[in-house]
C-alpha cells in the first residue's frame, strides 16, 4: 500500500488493497436499517452474516449473493449512500474529511475504536434473534437525509 494513501489519492485512485484497508471494520453498515421517504431508522440488529464479536462479515466473498440487502460500495456509488454513519471512512474521504485518529490505519490496531464504542460488537444482536414485532425496541438512531 502506498504511504498515507488516504490523504493523497481519491477513492477512485485507490488500488484494491488500499480500498479494503480503508474500511475501519466498524460493522455499522451491517446493522439493519430502513429508509422511508428520506427518513433513516437504524436498529441495533445486525445482518446474520456479521460476526459481531469481530464486527466483520463472516462470508465477505459471497455476501452479495447470500444477503440481498447487502450493498457493494464503489467509488462511483458512495455518494448515494447517505445512510452510512458519519464516521464511515469511505464517506469521509469522499467528502474531503480526514480519517479520525482512532482509525486502524492511524492507530495501528482496532483496539482504540473498540474502546470508543465505534464498532458494533458491544451492542449489536443478530437479526435471527429478534422477532419482527420487537424491532421497535432496538431503534438506536433516526434522522432525515
Ligand atoms: S460503515 Fe464504512 S467503515 Fe464502517 S464497516 Fe461499513 S464500510 Fe467499513
PDB file of C-alpha atoms and ligand atoms in Angstrom:
ATOM      1  CA  UNK A   1       0.000   0.000   0.000  1.00  0.00           C
ATOM      2  CA  UNK A   2       1.226   3.476  -0.755  1.00  0.00           C
ATOM      3  CA  UNK A   3       2.221   5.666   2.170  1.00  0.00           C
ATOM      4  CA  UNK A   4      -0.726   7.594   3.660  1.00  0.00           C
ATOM      5  CA  UNK A   5      -2.722   6.831   0.523  1.00  0.00           C
ATOM      6  CA  UNK A   6      -5.943   8.032   2.154  1.00  0.00           C
ATOM      7  CA  UNK A   7      -4.587  11.601   2.181  1.00  0.00           C
ATOM      8  CA  UNK A   8      -3.003  11.562  -1.248  1.00  0.00           C
ATOM      9  CA  UNK A   9      -5.485   9.854  -3.523  1.00  0.00           C
ATOM     10  CA  UNK A  10      -9.181   9.999  -4.273  1.00  0.00           C
ATOM     11  CA  UNK A  11     -11.327   6.905  -3.771  1.00  0.00           C
ATOM     12  CA  UNK A  12     -11.236   6.204  -7.495  1.00  0.00           C
ATOM     13  CA  UNK A  13      -7.432   6.177  -7.489  1.00  0.00           C
ATOM     14  CA  UNK A  14      -7.046   3.526  -4.783  1.00  0.00           C
ATOM     15  CA  UNK A  15      -5.931   0.018  -5.627  1.00  0.00           C
ATOM     16  CA  UNK A  16      -7.880  -2.986  -4.336  1.00  0.00           C
ATOM     17  CA  UNK A  17      -5.757  -3.451  -1.181  1.00  0.00           C
ATOM     18  CA  UNK A  18      -5.965   0.216  -0.270  1.00  0.00           C
ATOM     19  CA  UNK A  19      -9.703   0.230  -0.837  1.00  0.00           C
ATOM     20  CA  UNK A  20     -10.216  -2.693   1.532  1.00  0.00           C
ATOM     21  CA  UNK A  21      -7.799  -1.270   4.119  1.00  0.00           C
ATOM     22  CA  UNK A  22      -9.785   1.945   4.216  1.00  0.00           C
ATOM     23  CA  UNK A  23     -12.713   0.142   5.823  1.00  0.00           C
ATOM     24  CA  UNK A  24     -12.348   0.559   9.587  1.00  0.00           C
ATOM     25  CA  UNK A  25     -14.402  -2.578  10.232  1.00  0.00           C
ATOM     26  CA  UNK A  26     -16.889  -0.812  12.466  1.00  0.00           C
ATOM     27  CA  UNK A  27     -19.726  -3.023  11.216  1.00  0.00           C
ATOM     28  CA  UNK A  28     -22.213  -0.157  11.364  1.00  0.00           C
ATOM     29  CA  UNK A  29     -23.175  -0.597   7.731  1.00  0.00           C
ATOM     30  CA  UNK A  30     -24.186  -4.184   8.622  1.00  0.00           C
ATOM     31  CA  UNK A  31     -26.910  -3.037  11.006  1.00  0.00           C
ATOM     32  CA  UNK A  32     -30.490  -3.333   9.838  1.00  0.00           C
ATOM     33  CA  UNK A  33     -31.884  -0.019   8.653  1.00  0.00           C
ATOM     34  CA  UNK A  34     -34.958   1.293   6.944  1.00  0.00           C
ATOM     35  CA  UNK A  35     -35.050   4.242   4.610  1.00  0.00           C
ATOM     36  CA  UNK A  36     -38.543   5.640   4.204  1.00  0.00           C
ATOM     37  CA  UNK A  37     -39.308   8.924   2.470  1.00  0.00           C
ATOM     38  CA  UNK A  38     -35.923  10.361   3.341  1.00  0.00           C
ATOM     39  CA  UNK A  39     -36.003   9.180   6.949  1.00  0.00           C
ATOM     40  CA  UNK A  40     -33.387   6.652   8.068  1.00  0.00           C
ATOM     41  CA  UNK A  41     -34.003   4.366  11.035  1.00  0.00           C
ATOM     42  CA  UNK A  42     -31.116   2.251  12.316  1.00  0.00           C
ATOM     43  CA  UNK A  43     -31.510  -0.746  14.610  1.00  0.00           C
ATOM     44  CA  UNK A  44     -29.008  -2.420  16.915  1.00  0.00           C
ATOM     45  CA  UNK A  45     -29.785  -5.576  14.951  1.00  0.00           C
ATOM     46  CA  UNK A  46     -27.079  -6.963  12.703  1.00  0.00           C
ATOM     47  CA  UNK A  47     -27.176  -8.887   9.450  1.00  0.00           C
ATOM     48  CA  UNK A  48     -26.918 -12.590  10.219  1.00  0.00           C
ATOM     49  CA  UNK A  49     -23.682 -12.813   8.238  1.00  0.00           C
ATOM     50  CA  UNK A  50     -21.942 -10.402  10.581  1.00  0.00           C
ATOM     51  CA  UNK A  51     -19.501 -11.903  13.062  1.00  0.00           C
ATOM     52  CA  UNK A  52     -20.498  -9.469  15.784  1.00  0.00           C
ATOM     53  CA  UNK A  53     -17.549 -10.074  18.099  1.00  0.00           C
ATOM     54  CA  UNK A  54     -15.109  -9.308  15.289  1.00  0.00           C
ATOM     55  CA  UNK A  55     -17.500  -6.873  13.560  1.00  0.00           C
ATOM     56  CA  UNK A  56     -16.527  -8.470  10.271  1.00  0.00           C
ATOM     57  CA  UNK A  57     -18.612 -10.172   7.626  1.00  0.00           C
ATOM     58  CA  UNK A  58     -18.309 -13.947   8.050  1.00  0.00           C
ATOM     59  CA  UNK A  59     -18.664 -14.550   4.304  1.00  0.00           C
ATOM     60  CA  UNK A  60     -17.411 -11.413   2.637  1.00  0.00           C
ATOM     61  CA  UNK A  61     -16.778 -13.056  -0.742  1.00  0.00           C
ATOM     62  CA  UNK A  62     -20.371 -14.305  -1.087  1.00  0.00           C
ATOM     63  CA  UNK A  63     -22.189 -11.631   0.896  1.00  0.00           C
ATOM     64  CA  UNK A  64     -23.955 -10.055  -2.069  1.00  0.00           C
ATOM     65  CA  UNK A  65     -25.372 -13.389  -3.189  1.00  0.00           C
ATOM     66  CA  UNK A  66     -26.362 -14.537   0.292  1.00  0.00           C
ATOM     67  CA  UNK A  67     -27.767 -11.284   1.602  1.00  0.00           C
ATOM     68  CA  UNK A  68     -29.950  -9.370  -0.880  1.00  0.00           C
ATOM     69  CA  UNK A  69     -29.943  -6.222   1.253  1.00  0.00           C
ATOM     70  CA  UNK A  70     -26.133  -6.042   1.239  1.00  0.00           C
ATOM     71  CA  UNK A  71     -24.520  -3.270  -0.784  1.00  0.00           C
ATOM     72  CA  UNK A  72     -21.245  -3.093  -2.641  1.00  0.00           C
ATOM     73  CA  UNK A  73     -19.663   0.274  -2.122  1.00  0.00           C
ATOM     74  CA  UNK A  74     -17.640   1.611  -5.047  1.00  0.00           C
ATOM     75  CA  UNK A  75     -16.027   4.978  -5.717  1.00  0.00           C
ATOM     76  CA  UNK A  76     -18.847   5.677  -8.161  1.00  0.00           C
ATOM     77  CA  UNK A  77     -21.769   4.946  -5.839  1.00  0.00           C
ATOM     78  CA  UNK A  78     -20.545   6.044  -2.394  1.00  0.00           C
ATOM     79  CA  UNK A  79     -22.273   9.396  -2.810  1.00  0.00           C
ATOM     80  CA  UNK A  80     -25.681   7.662  -2.902  1.00  0.00           C
ATOM     81  CA  UNK A  81     -25.168   6.019   0.476  1.00  0.00           C
ATOM     82  CA  UNK A  82     -26.380   8.842   2.679  1.00  0.00           C
ATOM     83  CA  UNK A  83     -27.295   6.344   5.378  1.00  0.00           C
ATOM     84  CA  UNK A  84     -23.672   5.409   6.070  1.00  0.00           C
ATOM     85  CA  UNK A  85     -22.511   6.587   9.503  1.00  0.00           C
ATOM     86  CA  UNK A  86     -20.687   9.910   9.615  1.00  0.00           C
ATOM     87  CA  UNK A  87     -17.616   8.003  10.806  1.00  0.00           C
ATOM     88  CA  UNK A  88     -17.502   5.768   7.709  1.00  0.00           C
ATOM     89  CA  UNK A  89     -14.070   6.132   6.107  1.00  0.00           C
ATOM     90  CA  UNK A  90     -15.399   5.983   2.556  1.00  0.00           C
ATOM     91  CA  UNK A  91     -17.900   8.671   3.252  1.00  0.00           C
ATOM     92  CA  UNK A  92     -15.298  10.848   4.971  1.00  0.00           C
ATOM     93  CA  UNK A  93     -12.692  10.562   2.212  1.00  0.00           C
ATOM     94  CA  UNK A  94     -15.354  11.175  -0.411  1.00  0.00           C
ATOM     95  CA  UNK A  95     -16.283  14.384   1.414  1.00  0.00           C
ATOM     96  CA  UNK A  96     -12.685  15.515   1.801  1.00  0.00           C
ATOM     97  CA  UNK A  97     -12.667  14.886   5.565  1.00  0.00           C
ATOM     98  CA  UNK A  98      -9.673  13.366   7.406  1.00  0.00           C
ATOM     99  CA  UNK A  99      -9.711   9.935   8.971  1.00  0.00           C
ATOM    100  CA  UNK A 100     -10.346  10.039  12.722  1.00  0.00           C
ATOM    101  CA  UNK A 101      -7.331   9.381  14.978  1.00  0.00           C
ATOM    102  CA  UNK A 102      -8.824   6.049  16.094  1.00  0.00           C
ATOM    103  CA  UNK A 103      -8.890   4.631  12.558  1.00  0.00           C
ATOM    104  CA  UNK A 104      -6.753   1.443  12.404  1.00  0.00           C
ATOM    105  CA  UNK A 105      -4.608   2.940   9.622  1.00  0.00           C
ATOM    106  CA  UNK A 106      -3.557   5.668  12.059  1.00  0.00           C
ATOM    107  CA  UNK A 107      -3.884   3.921  15.421  1.00  0.00           C
ATOM    108  CA  UNK A 108      -2.211   0.711  14.232  1.00  0.00           C
ATOM    109  CA  UNK A 109      -4.947  -1.609  15.503  1.00  0.00           C
ATOM    110  CA  UNK A 110      -8.675  -1.709  16.205  1.00  0.00           C
ATOM    111  CA  UNK A 111      -8.257  -1.513  19.972  1.00  0.00           C
ATOM    112  CA  UNK A 112      -8.838   2.206  20.193  1.00  0.00           C
ATOM    113  CA  UNK A 113     -12.007   2.228  18.137  1.00  0.00           C
ATOM    114  CA  UNK A 114     -13.317  -0.704  20.129  1.00  0.00           C
ATOM    115  CA  UNK A 115     -12.724   1.159  23.386  1.00  0.00           C
ATOM    116  CA  UNK A 116     -14.519   4.176  21.986  1.00  0.00           C
ATOM    117  CA  UNK A 117     -17.542   2.095  21.042  1.00  0.00           C
ATOM    118  CA  UNK A 118     -17.224   2.705  17.310  1.00  0.00           C
ATOM    119  CA  UNK A 119     -17.541  -0.987  16.484  1.00  0.00           C
ATOM    120  CA  UNK A 120     -20.911  -2.664  16.878  1.00  0.00           C
ATOM    121  CA  UNK A 121     -19.531  -5.572  18.919  1.00  0.00           C
ATOM    122  CA  UNK A 122     -20.607  -4.042  22.217  1.00  0.00           C
ATOM    123  CA  UNK A 123     -24.286  -3.745  21.426  1.00  0.00           C
ATOM    124  CA  UNK A 124     -25.449  -5.481  18.241  1.00  0.00           C
ATOM    125  CA  UNK A 125     -27.651  -8.572  18.308  1.00  0.00           C
ATOM    126  CA  UNK A 126     -28.142 -10.994  15.377  1.00  0.00           C
ATOM    127  CA  UNK A 127     -31.244 -10.493  13.293  1.00  0.00           C
ATOM    128  CA  UNK A 128     -32.259 -14.138  13.705  1.00  0.00           C
ATOM    129  CA  UNK A 129     -32.721 -13.481  17.444  1.00  0.00           C
ATOM    130  CA  UNK A 130     -35.103 -10.539  17.077  1.00  0.00           C
ATOM    131  CA  UNK A 131     -38.738 -11.135  16.083  1.00  0.00           C
ATOM    132  CA  UNK A 132     -40.192  -8.526  13.767  1.00  0.00           C
ATOM    133  CA  UNK A 133     -42.625  -7.297  16.472  1.00  0.00           C
ATOM    134  CA  UNK A 134     -39.689  -6.488  18.763  1.00  0.00           C
ATOM    135  CA  UNK A 135     -37.697  -4.434  16.249  1.00  0.00           C
ATOM    136  CA  UNK A 136     -39.058  -1.193  17.678  1.00  0.00           C
ATOM    137  CA  UNK A 137     -37.199  -1.874  20.917  1.00  0.00           C
ATOM    138  CA  UNK A 138     -33.904  -1.843  19.043  1.00  0.00           C
ATOM    139  CA  UNK A 139     -34.022   1.564  17.362  1.00  0.00           C
ATOM    140  CA  UNK A 140     -30.722   3.339  18.041  1.00  0.00           C
ATOM    141  CA  UNK A 141     -30.815   6.232  15.570  1.00  0.00           C
ATOM    142  CA  UNK A 142     -33.214   8.056  13.314  1.00  0.00           C
ATOM    143  CA  UNK A 143     -32.500  11.019  11.068  1.00  0.00           C
ATOM    144  CA  UNK A 144     -33.572  12.782   7.890  1.00  0.00           C
ATOM    145  CA  UNK A 145     -31.247  12.549   4.909  1.00  0.00           C
TER     146      UNK A 145
HETATM  147  S1  LIG B   1     -19.567   1.800   7.892  1.00  0.00           S
HETATM  148 FE1  LIG B   1     -17.917   2.182   6.416  1.00  0.00          FE
HETATM  149  S2  LIG B   1     -16.002   1.971   7.583  1.00  0.00           S
HETATM  150 FE2  LIG B   1     -17.649   1.009   8.825  1.00  0.00          FE
HETATM  151  S3  LIG B   1     -17.602  -1.171   8.231  1.00  0.00           S
HETATM  152 FE3  LIG B   1     -19.091  -0.166   6.908  1.00  0.00          FE
HETATM  153  S4  LIG B   1     -17.926   0.403   5.036  1.00  0.00           S
HETATM  154 FE4  LIG B   1     -16.418  -0.055   6.659  1.00  0.00          FE
END
